Short mmCIF file of C-alpha atoms in Angstrom, two decimals:
data_model
loop_
_atom_site.label_atom_id
_atom_site.label_comp_id
_atom_site.label_asym_id
_atom_site.label_seq_id
_atom_site.Cartn_x
_atom_site.Cartn_y
_atom_site.Cartn_z
CA MET L 123 136.89 98.86 56.29
CA SER L 124 140.64 99.78 55.81
CA LEU L 125 142.83 100.41 58.73
CA ILE L 126 142.72 104.47 58.61
CA LYS L 127 138.53 103.92 59.34
CA ASP L 128 139.46 101.33 61.93
CA ILE L 129 141.78 103.97 63.69
CA LYS L 130 139.51 107.03 62.85
CA ASN L 131 136.33 104.73 64.59
CA GLY L 132 138.14 102.97 67.37
CA TYR L 133 139.63 106.53 68.14
CA ALA L 134 135.88 108.37 68.28
CA ARG L 135 135.04 105.91 71.02
CA LYS L 136 137.70 107.56 72.92
CA LYS L 137 135.26 107.67 76.33
CA LEU L 138 135.54 103.96 76.59
CA TRP L 139 138.99 103.29 76.11
CA LYS L 140 139.98 105.92 78.33
CA ARG L 141 137.71 104.69 81.20
CA LEU L 142 138.64 100.90 80.60
CA ALA L 143 142.46 102.23 81.01
CA VAL L 144 142.15 103.97 84.08
CA LEU L 145 139.60 101.22 85.69
CA GLU L 146 142.74 99.02 84.41
CA LEU L 147 144.93 100.86 86.24
CA LYS L 148 143.43 101.09 89.59
CA SER L 149 142.01 97.51 89.56
CA ARG L 150 146.05 96.57 89.83
CA TYR L 151 146.26 98.36 92.73
CA GLN L 152 142.67 97.69 94.22
CA GLY L 153 142.92 97.77 97.90
CA ALA L 154 145.98 99.29 97.93
CA VAL L 155 146.53 102.36 100.35
CA ILE L 156 148.74 104.55 97.86
CA GLY L 157 146.53 102.98 94.98
CA SER L 158 148.07 103.53 92.04
CA PHE L 159 151.31 105.88 93.44
CA TRP L 160 152.59 102.56 93.43
CA ILE L 161 153.83 103.00 89.86
CA VAL L 162 155.75 105.81 90.64
CA LEU L 163 157.11 104.20 93.68
CA THR L 164 158.24 100.99 92.30
CA LEU L 165 160.28 102.59 89.77
CA MET L 166 161.74 104.96 92.76
CA LEU L 167 162.51 101.67 94.61
CA LYS L 168 164.22 100.50 91.31
CA VAL L 169 166.14 103.27 90.43
CA PHE L 170 167.44 103.53 93.92
CA MET L 171 168.41 100.24 94.39
CA LEU L 172 170.03 99.77 91.50
CA SER L 173 171.89 102.78 91.39
CA LEU L 174 173.86 101.88 95.02
CA VAL L 175 174.78 98.81 93.57
CA TYR L 176 175.50 99.51 90.09
CA THR L 177 177.80 103.05 90.85
CA MET L 178 179.68 100.63 92.59
CA VAL L 179 180.09 97.83 90.45
CA LEU L 180 180.64 100.26 87.18
CA ASP L 181 182.57 102.80 89.15
CA ARG L 182 180.41 105.37 87.92
CA ASP L 183 179.87 109.03 90.00
CA PHE L 184 176.47 108.37 91.68
CA LYS L 185 174.88 111.67 90.30
CA GLU L 186 175.19 111.16 86.74
CA TYR L 187 174.71 107.51 87.00
CA VAL L 188 171.03 107.82 88.80
CA MET L 189 170.37 110.27 85.91
CA PHE L 190 171.16 107.97 83.24
CA LEU L 191 169.10 104.65 84.86
CA ALA L 192 166.22 106.74 85.58
CA ILE L 193 165.76 108.11 81.98
CA GLY L 194 166.71 104.88 80.43
CA VAL L 195 164.77 102.64 83.09
CA LEU L 196 161.44 104.60 82.79
CA THR L 197 161.53 104.97 78.96
CA TRP L 198 162.67 101.32 78.80
CA ASN L 199 159.09 100.45 81.27
CA PHE L 200 157.53 102.01 78.61
CA ILE L 201 158.66 100.33 75.67
CA SER L 202 158.66 96.81 77.29
CA ALA L 203 155.22 97.22 78.58
CA VAL L 204 153.66 97.40 75.20
CA ILE L 205 155.83 94.73 73.97
CA VAL L 206 154.67 92.35 76.53
CA THR L 207 151.08 93.53 77.01
CA SER L 208 150.69 93.26 73.11
CA GLY L 209 150.47 89.82 73.24
CA THR L 210 146.93 90.13 75.56
CA VAL L 211 145.62 93.23 73.92
CA PHE L 212 142.43 91.47 71.99
CA LYS L 213 142.55 88.65 74.11
CA LYS L 214 141.31 90.58 77.28
CA ALA L 215 139.12 92.08 75.23
CA THR L 216 137.26 88.98 74.19
CA ASN L 217 133.98 89.55 75.96
CA PHE L 218 133.96 92.82 73.98
CA LEU L 219 134.74 91.80 70.73
CA LEU L 220 132.31 88.24 70.79
CA GLU L 221 129.37 90.81 71.87
CA ILE L 222 129.47 94.01 69.54
CA LYS L 223 131.51 94.40 66.48
CA LEU L 224 134.15 96.95 67.38
CA PRO L 225 137.33 98.44 65.78
CA HIS L 226 140.27 96.76 66.44
CA SER L 227 141.90 99.84 67.26
CA THR L 228 139.73 100.65 70.32
CA PHE L 229 142.12 97.99 72.12
CA VAL L 230 145.33 99.58 71.19
CA PHE L 231 143.93 102.89 72.13
CA GLN L 232 143.32 101.73 75.50
CA ASN L 233 146.77 99.52 75.84
CA ILE L 234 148.95 102.63 74.26
CA TYR L 235 146.60 105.03 76.84
CA ARG L 236 147.39 103.35 80.01
CA GLU L 237 151.25 102.91 79.36
CA VAL L 238 151.61 106.44 78.76
CA ILE L 239 149.60 107.36 81.87
CA SER L 240 151.99 105.77 83.38
CA LEU L 241 155.37 107.11 81.39
CA ILE L 242 153.92 110.36 82.69
CA MET L 243 153.66 109.38 86.35
CA TYR L 244 157.38 108.12 85.60
CA GLN L 245 158.32 111.44 84.54
CA LEU L 246 156.68 112.74 87.78
CA PHE L 247 159.51 111.39 89.54
CA ALA L 248 162.02 111.80 86.98
CA ILE L 249 161.85 115.00 85.75
CA PRO L 250 162.09 116.85 89.34
CA LEU L 251 165.47 113.80 90.04
CA VAL L 252 167.10 115.47 87.22
CA ILE L 253 166.43 119.13 88.31
CA ILE L 254 167.10 118.73 91.53
CA LEU L 255 170.44 117.18 91.07
CA LYS L 256 171.69 119.62 88.27
CA GLY L 257 169.83 122.20 88.88
CA TRP L 258 167.74 124.83 86.81
CA SER L 259 170.09 125.64 84.48
CA PHE L 260 170.47 122.20 83.40
CA VAL L 261 166.88 122.25 81.68
CA SER L 262 167.37 123.52 77.92
CA ILE L 263 165.09 124.26 74.53
CA VAL L 264 167.08 120.38 73.36
CA TRP L 265 164.94 118.86 75.84
CA LEU L 266 162.24 119.09 73.26
CA TRP L 267 163.44 116.59 71.25
CA ALA L 268 163.38 114.24 74.16
CA LEU L 269 159.40 114.82 73.90
CA PHE L 270 159.62 114.62 70.03
CA GLY L 271 161.28 111.28 71.06
CA TYR L 272 158.59 110.18 73.11
CA VAL L 273 155.90 110.93 70.08
CA LEU L 274 158.36 108.92 67.80
CA ILE L 275 157.79 106.26 70.28
CA VAL L 276 154.31 106.30 71.45
CA LEU L 277 153.75 106.15 67.81
CA ASN L 278 155.46 103.15 67.44
CA ALA L 279 154.16 101.20 70.15
CA PHE L 280 150.91 102.01 68.85
CA PHE L 281 151.68 99.97 65.86
CA ILE L 282 153.63 97.09 67.22
CA ASN L 283 150.68 96.65 69.29
CA PHE L 284 148.63 96.47 66.40
CA TRP L 285 150.51 93.71 64.56
CA LEU L 286 152.04 92.29 67.56
CA GLY L 287 148.71 91.59 69.47
CA TRP L 288 147.37 90.32 66.23
CA LEU L 289 150.49 87.63 65.90
CA ALA L 290 150.25 86.56 69.27
CA THR L 291 146.30 86.01 69.23
CA ARG L 292 146.68 84.17 66.11
CA PHE L 293 150.36 82.21 67.46
CA ARG L 294 150.39 81.46 71.15
CA ASP L 295 153.74 80.99 70.78
CA ILE L 296 154.54 84.59 70.68
CA GLN L 297 153.08 85.60 74.29
CA PRO L 298 155.34 83.14 76.21
CA MET L 299 158.74 84.33 73.85
CA LEU L 300 157.62 88.05 74.16
CA SER L 301 158.22 87.95 78.14
CA SER L 302 161.51 86.07 77.59
CA VAL L 303 162.70 87.73 74.65
CA ILE L 304 161.94 91.01 76.37
CA MET L 305 164.52 90.05 79.24
CA ILE L 306 167.05 89.28 77.28
CA ILE L 307 166.82 92.47 75.17
CA PHE L 308 167.04 94.34 78.59
CA LEU L 309 170.28 92.54 79.55
CA VAL L 310 172.05 93.84 76.23
CA THR L 311 170.91 96.83 75.39
CA PRO L 312 172.31 99.84 77.15
CA ILE L 313 169.93 100.26 79.98
CA LEU L 314 171.87 99.57 83.01
CA TRP L 315 175.22 100.24 81.85
CA PRO L 316 176.17 103.30 79.48
CA PRO L 317 177.83 101.97 76.39
CA PRO L 318 181.55 101.81 76.95
CA ALA L 319 183.30 104.84 75.16
CA GLU L 320 185.50 102.78 72.80
CA TYR L 321 182.66 100.53 71.79
CA ALA L 322 179.83 103.20 71.27
CA ASN L 323 179.80 103.12 67.48
CA SER L 324 180.02 99.63 67.18
CA LEU L 325 177.50 97.78 65.12
CA TYR L 326 176.45 95.63 68.22
CA PHE L 327 175.20 98.85 69.76
CA GLN L 328 173.91 100.71 66.13
CA LEU L 329 172.07 97.48 65.03
CA ASN L 330 169.83 97.85 68.02
CA PRO L 331 167.11 99.57 67.40
CA PHE L 332 165.98 99.59 71.44
CA TYR L 333 169.27 101.44 71.71
CA HIS L 334 168.36 104.15 69.58
CA LEU L 335 164.78 104.50 70.78
CA LEU L 336 166.35 105.31 74.54
CA GLU L 337 169.05 107.82 73.12
CA LEU L 338 166.15 109.53 71.27
CA ILE L 339 165.45 110.79 75.05
CA ARG L 340 168.46 110.10 76.84
CA ALA L 341 170.80 112.01 74.22
CA PRO L 342 168.43 115.47 74.55
CA MET L 343 167.76 115.02 78.48
CA LEU L 344 171.30 114.23 79.49
CA HIS L 345 173.82 115.29 76.91
CA ASN L 346 172.00 118.05 75.46
CA GLN L 347 172.90 116.50 72.01
CA ILE L 348 170.04 115.64 68.92
CA PRO L 349 171.11 112.44 68.14
CA VAL L 350 170.10 112.49 64.66
CA LEU L 351 170.49 109.03 63.59
CA SER L 352 168.68 107.32 66.73
CA PHE L 353 165.85 109.49 65.34
CA GLN L 354 166.44 108.56 61.61
CA VAL L 355 166.30 104.98 62.51
CA ALA L 356 162.81 105.60 64.77
CA ILE L 357 161.25 107.13 61.60
CA GLY L 358 162.39 104.02 59.44
CA LEU L 359 160.87 102.06 62.63
CA LEU L 360 157.39 103.90 62.60
CA VAL L 361 157.20 103.20 58.35
CA PHE L 362 158.34 99.58 59.06
CA ASN L 363 155.63 99.10 61.63
CA MET L 364 152.92 100.95 59.70
CA ALA L 365 153.63 98.79 56.62
CA ILE L 366 152.96 95.56 58.69
CA CYS L 367 149.62 97.00 59.81
CA PHE L 368 148.47 98.08 56.66
CA ALA L 369 149.55 95.25 54.73
CA PHE L 370 148.02 92.73 57.15
CA TYR L 371 144.87 94.39 58.05
CA HIS L 372 142.58 93.31 55.47
CA LYS L 373 143.55 89.56 56.20
CA VAL L 374 142.92 89.86 59.92
CA LYS L 375 139.72 92.36 60.08
CA ASN L 376 137.33 89.62 60.05
CA ARG L 377 139.46 86.50 61.42
CA LEU L 378 140.71 87.68 64.50
CA VAL L 379 137.25 86.81 66.62
CA TYR L 380 137.71 83.36 65.33
CA TRP L 381 141.03 83.28 67.22
CA LEU L 382 140.45 84.71 70.78
CA MET H 242 111.60 98.87 58.42
CA ALA H 243 113.88 96.68 59.70
CA HIS H 244 115.14 93.02 58.71
CA ILE H 245 117.67 90.67 58.83
CA THR H 246 118.44 88.37 55.62
CA LEU H 247 120.84 85.39 55.64
CA ASN H 248 121.74 84.37 51.65
CA ASN H 249 123.87 81.32 51.07
CA VAL H 250 126.07 81.71 54.69
CA SER H 251 128.13 79.36 55.48
CA PHE H 252 130.36 79.91 58.50
CA SER H 253 132.58 77.46 60.48
CA TYR H 254 134.26 78.84 63.73
CA ARG H 255 137.64 78.11 64.14
CA TYR H 256 139.53 76.54 67.64
CA PHE H 257 142.63 76.04 69.23
CA PRO H 258 142.44 72.26 70.20
CA SER H 259 142.07 71.57 74.00
CA ILE H 260 145.16 71.78 75.98
CA SER H 261 144.66 67.25 76.66
CA GLY H 262 147.86 64.97 75.90
CA GLY H 263 150.74 64.89 77.21
CA LEU H 264 152.79 68.00 78.75
CA LEU H 265 155.62 67.69 76.24
CA LYS H 266 152.61 66.81 73.36
CA SER H 267 152.12 69.93 70.95
CA ASN H 268 148.26 71.55 70.63
CA ALA H 269 149.50 73.96 68.21
CA GLY H 270 147.40 74.95 65.08
CA LEU H 271 143.56 76.10 64.22
CA LYS H 272 140.61 73.63 64.15
CA SER H 273 137.43 74.49 62.38
CA HIS H 274 134.36 73.44 62.95
CA LEU H 275 131.72 73.79 60.09
CA VAL H 276 128.31 75.73 61.44
CA PHE H 277 126.42 76.59 58.81
CA LYS H 278 125.98 75.46 54.98
CA ASP H 279 124.47 77.22 52.54
CA PHE H 280 121.99 78.75 54.92
CA ASN H 281 118.96 81.15 54.18
CA LEU H 282 116.84 83.06 56.59
CA GLU H 283 114.67 86.04 56.38
CA ILE H 284 113.37 87.58 59.20
CA ASN H 285 110.72 90.79 58.95
CA ASP H 286 109.37 93.66 61.02
CA GLY H 287 107.45 92.14 63.93
CA ASP H 288 108.91 88.96 64.06
CA ARG H 289 109.66 87.59 67.42
CA VAL H 290 111.95 84.78 67.06
CA ALA H 291 112.71 81.95 69.56
CA LEU H 292 115.62 80.11 68.30
CA LEU H 293 115.56 76.53 69.56
CA GLY H 294 118.08 73.35 69.04
CA VAL H 295 120.09 71.12 71.18
CA ASN H 296 123.09 72.38 72.27
CA GLY H 297 125.54 72.79 70.27
CA ALA H 298 122.82 72.88 67.47
CA GLY H 299 124.29 76.73 65.93
CA LYS H 300 121.69 79.64 68.08
CA SER H 301 124.30 81.08 70.06
CA THR H 302 126.69 81.29 66.45
CA LEU H 303 123.63 82.16 64.64
CA LEU H 304 123.06 85.11 66.57
CA LYS H 305 126.67 86.33 66.30
CA VAL H 306 126.75 86.01 62.54
CA MET H 307 123.79 88.67 62.55
CA ALA H 308 125.39 90.72 65.15
CA GLY H 309 128.34 91.14 62.75
CA VAL H 310 130.24 89.88 65.00
CA TYR H 311 130.96 86.90 63.07
CA THR H 312 132.10 87.52 59.17
CA PRO H 313 130.79 84.50 57.48
CA GLU H 314 133.08 83.05 54.50
CA GLN H 315 130.14 82.40 52.09
CA GLY H 316 127.13 84.27 51.23
CA THR H 317 125.64 87.69 53.03
CA VAL H 318 124.27 89.14 55.79
CA THR H 319 122.24 92.43 55.25
CA THR H 320 120.63 93.62 58.33
CA GLU H 321 118.20 97.00 58.36
CA GLY H 322 117.39 99.15 61.90
CA LYS H 323 120.18 99.31 64.82
CA ILE H 324 121.19 96.09 66.40
CA TYR H 325 121.15 95.59 70.01
CA SER H 326 123.28 92.44 70.45
CA PHE H 327 123.49 90.99 73.57
CA PHE H 328 125.39 87.88 75.00
CA GLY H 329 125.29 88.06 78.35
CA ARG H 330 129.19 88.35 78.01
CA SER H 331 129.58 91.84 79.80
CA ILE H 332 128.50 90.94 82.69
CA GLY H 333 131.26 90.16 85.19
CA VAL H 334 133.85 91.50 82.16
CA MET H 335 135.54 93.15 85.36
CA PRO H 336 133.95 91.26 88.35
CA GLN H 337 136.27 93.73 90.37
CA LEU H 338 134.20 96.62 89.09
CA SER H 339 131.20 97.69 90.72
CA GLY H 340 127.51 97.15 89.61
CA LEU H 341 127.72 100.95 88.47
CA GLU H 342 130.87 101.03 87.20
CA ASN H 343 129.74 97.95 85.09
CA LEU H 344 126.30 99.54 83.91
CA GLU H 345 128.90 102.73 82.86
CA ILE H 346 131.10 100.66 80.79
CA ARG H 347 128.29 99.18 79.22
CA GLY H 348 126.73 102.55 78.25
CA LEU H 349 129.91 103.35 76.70
CA LEU H 350 130.09 99.95 74.68
CA LEU H 351 127.07 100.96 72.94
CA ASN H 352 128.11 104.88 72.28
CA LEU H 353 125.62 106.17 73.66
CA PRO H 354 126.61 110.10 75.18
CA ASP H 355 127.11 110.81 78.53
CA LYS H 356 123.57 112.83 79.41
CA ILE H 357 121.59 109.34 78.49
CA ILE H 358 124.23 107.07 79.93
CA GLN H 359 123.67 108.40 83.33
CA GLU H 360 119.51 109.04 82.90
CA LYS H 361 119.37 105.35 81.97
CA ILE H 362 121.66 104.41 85.08
CA LYS H 363 119.31 106.04 87.23
CA GLN H 364 116.20 103.90 85.94
CA ILE H 365 118.27 101.23 85.97
CA ILE H 366 119.34 101.76 89.57
CA ASP H 367 115.62 102.52 90.24
CA PHE H 368 114.71 99.12 88.48
CA THR H 369 117.00 96.77 89.54
CA GLU H 370 116.06 97.41 93.18
CA LEU H 371 120.53 96.97 93.96
CA GLY H 372 120.82 99.86 96.20
CA ASP H 373 123.54 100.52 97.86
CA ALA H 374 124.74 96.99 96.51
CA ILE H 375 125.21 99.00 93.41
CA TYR H 376 128.51 100.26 94.71
CA ARG H 377 130.20 97.09 95.43
CA PRO H 378 132.10 95.09 93.30
CA VAL H 379 130.03 92.33 90.63
CA SER H 380 132.48 89.54 92.60
CA THR H 381 130.40 89.90 95.80
CA TYR H 382 127.17 89.56 94.14
CA SER H 383 124.59 86.85 94.29
CA MET H 384 123.50 85.03 91.22
CA GLY H 385 120.00 86.85 91.87
CA MET H 386 121.74 89.85 92.09
CA LYS H 387 123.63 89.73 88.46
CA THR H 388 120.49 88.51 86.75
CA ARG H 389 119.06 92.06 88.15
CA LEU H 390 122.10 93.77 86.70
CA THR H 391 121.93 91.96 83.21
CA PHE H 392 118.24 92.74 83.19
CA GLY H 393 119.08 96.27 84.11
CA MET H 394 121.67 96.22 80.88
CA LEU H 395 118.85 95.69 78.60
CA MET H 396 117.42 98.52 79.60
CA PHE H 397 119.64 100.87 77.98
CA VAL H 398 118.70 100.82 74.50
CA GLU H 399 116.09 101.39 72.04
CA ALA H 400 117.36 99.24 69.32
CA ASP H 401 115.00 97.79 66.12
CA ILE H 402 116.80 94.65 66.14
CA MET H 403 117.34 92.96 69.55
CA LEU H 404 119.47 89.34 70.00
CA ILE H 405 120.03 87.95 72.64
CA ASP H 406 121.19 85.12 73.86
CA GLU H 407 120.88 82.73 77.10
CA GLY H 408 122.30 84.57 80.26
CA LEU H 409 119.03 86.30 81.04
CA GLY H 410 117.97 83.77 83.83
CA ALA H 411 114.90 83.86 85.91
CA GLY H 412 116.10 85.57 88.92
CA ASP H 413 113.72 85.96 92.20
CA LYS H 414 109.84 85.66 92.05
CA PHE H 415 109.22 88.86 92.86
CA PHE H 416 111.87 90.36 90.10
CA LEU H 417 110.71 87.94 87.35
CA GLU H 418 107.05 89.53 87.28
CA LYS H 419 108.73 92.91 87.27
CA ALA H 420 111.22 92.14 84.65
CA GLN H 421 108.71 90.22 82.36
CA ALA H 422 106.65 93.36 82.47
CA PHE H 423 109.54 95.20 81.37
CA ILE H 424 111.03 93.13 78.34
CA GLU H 425 107.46 93.28 77.35
CA SER H 426 107.43 97.11 77.16
CA LEU H 427 111.13 96.62 75.50
CA LEU H 428 109.56 94.90 72.89
CA ASP H 429 107.24 97.70 71.87
CA SER H 430 109.66 99.84 71.06
CA SER H 431 111.92 97.29 69.13
CA LYS H 432 110.16 95.63 66.05
CA ILE H 433 112.58 91.95 65.74
CA LEU H 434 113.77 90.25 68.11
CA VAL H 435 115.77 87.32 68.03
CA PHE H 436 116.20 85.43 71.51
CA ALA H 437 117.79 81.87 72.15
CA ASN H 438 117.13 80.86 75.60
CA HIS H 439 116.33 77.60 77.42
CA SER H 440 113.16 78.54 79.36
CA MET H 441 110.33 77.19 77.38
CA GLU H 442 108.06 79.60 79.76
CA LEU H 443 110.26 83.21 78.62
CA ILE H 444 110.13 82.03 75.02
CA LYS H 445 106.23 81.28 74.80
CA LYS H 446 105.23 84.92 76.68
CA PHE H 447 107.91 86.84 74.23
CA CYS H 448 107.76 85.22 70.58
CA ASN H 449 105.26 85.18 67.82
CA LYS H 450 107.76 82.60 65.70
CA ALA H 451 110.16 80.05 66.37
CA ILE H 452 113.27 78.30 64.13
CA LEU H 453 114.52 74.96 65.00
CA ILE H 454 117.88 74.27 64.47
CA ASP H 455 119.91 71.19 64.35
CA SER H 456 123.34 70.73 63.31
CA GLY H 457 122.99 74.10 61.74
CA GLN H 458 120.27 73.28 59.37
CA ILE H 459 116.59 74.75 59.83
CA VAL H 460 114.38 72.13 60.50
CA GLN H 461 111.31 74.45 61.08
CA PHE H 462 110.59 77.83 60.96
CA GLY H 463 106.95 78.88 61.80
CA ALA H 464 104.20 79.94 64.12
CA ILE H 465 105.58 79.43 67.59
CA GLU H 466 103.55 76.47 68.71
CA GLU H 467 104.40 74.21 65.85
CA VAL H 468 108.01 74.70 65.83
CA ILE H 469 107.72 74.05 69.72
CA LYS H 470 105.86 70.57 69.25
CA ARG H 471 108.42 69.60 66.81
CA TYR H 472 111.41 70.55 68.82
CA ASN H 473 109.38 68.36 72.12
CA HIS H 474 108.85 65.49 69.51
CA LEU H 475 112.64 65.95 68.27
CA ARG H 476 113.87 65.81 72.21
CA HIS H 477 111.74 62.98 72.92
CA ILE H 478 113.54 60.78 70.33
CA GLU H 479 116.74 62.17 71.27
CA ILE H 480 116.33 61.18 74.94
CA TYR H 481 114.46 57.67 73.57
CA LYS H 482 117.61 56.44 71.47
CA GLU H 483 120.03 57.08 74.66
#
């Protein structure tokens, strides 16, 4: 079975992975009064508190900064969640995989779908926030590029999930490494702070793929610009991630179950 | 015409070593443990086979190889007919979910259409007599209730080949009779059963043949009474040795 067939067969089990993803989200907030709304509330609290402090620290305009932060943090939340959870994507499915032969992609779909739901819930907070602060006139057709940017991010997430999932199942050092590395990336990538104007073109930022992924969303939504270079980087990343998956699938497909 | 053929199958499973040893001692690396070497087996229509063997003889691994979960590194496994493998692992996969949700997921896992899932779930709730408990999280279930739910999960299918690992316990006496009647009816609709269980009572009731496995080798494959005799003899020797 090739990877394409795996993905096709996995997609066909959409009722299963959709259900599992929703139940997984709900189970995190079992018994909580406001339930899954916590997903949005945590983001709101985070953005509000950070904005209060960082507008002071960075000496920024509150309105501009809060938008920059909200869009950046929510996109980052998606990216980091996908990377951290890819370490457990197959491990969590042990009971299923050891009982019935299922396409690997079933659980990748589950993982990505769950995070996409969170992403959409985040937007329910972020888009109205931008519109309230800036008014309807701020909304433009260029925002569609941000939508395309999300499509690229989600596609990248899908394939990264595959190979990081395999890698972390086989090599148990990956999972603990992921959680610590992701924290470092968060601190060195312009998420909390906009890159200083005089360094914006420095290699330090330009070589950071995460910076480009965030720019896919921030540039169109906040500055009405189409970040051409960032789109090229994102497409390049996608090709890279797909290549890894295609190269390793036939080696991994039968062995994954032994590593669980 | 359902059948299972294993031809020169060699299989070893891999595992990460135990976490014993000092805090700073590495436990990296996959270990490999050879379970089967040049294993041959043929199971045909109408065979209801019990797998016998001491713990660790390879019964569960054999079932997983037949189910296609494990792919052998050498040899071929060919099966004909729709397989339903039930290794009792799904129950309590998500103990925070209700019995009903666990049943729904089971149905989805088997790739059944919604309508059939809903119909079957109704039957299962009636059969298991779980009543309102079906809406409670499985984590609140007693052992007996879990057994009922496990039996219920078996009701989903009409497969040609059923592979059942231990995990089918007895439950309370009253339910046991009902469950046995149900399994008998289930067996009429499926053509092959491969059953690993430690309860001689269940095995004698459901199986007409048996395979005795020891250290990954078939010691004997034949009519159930003879194999059980041999198995008891083998067990007796082991106890005697100790």
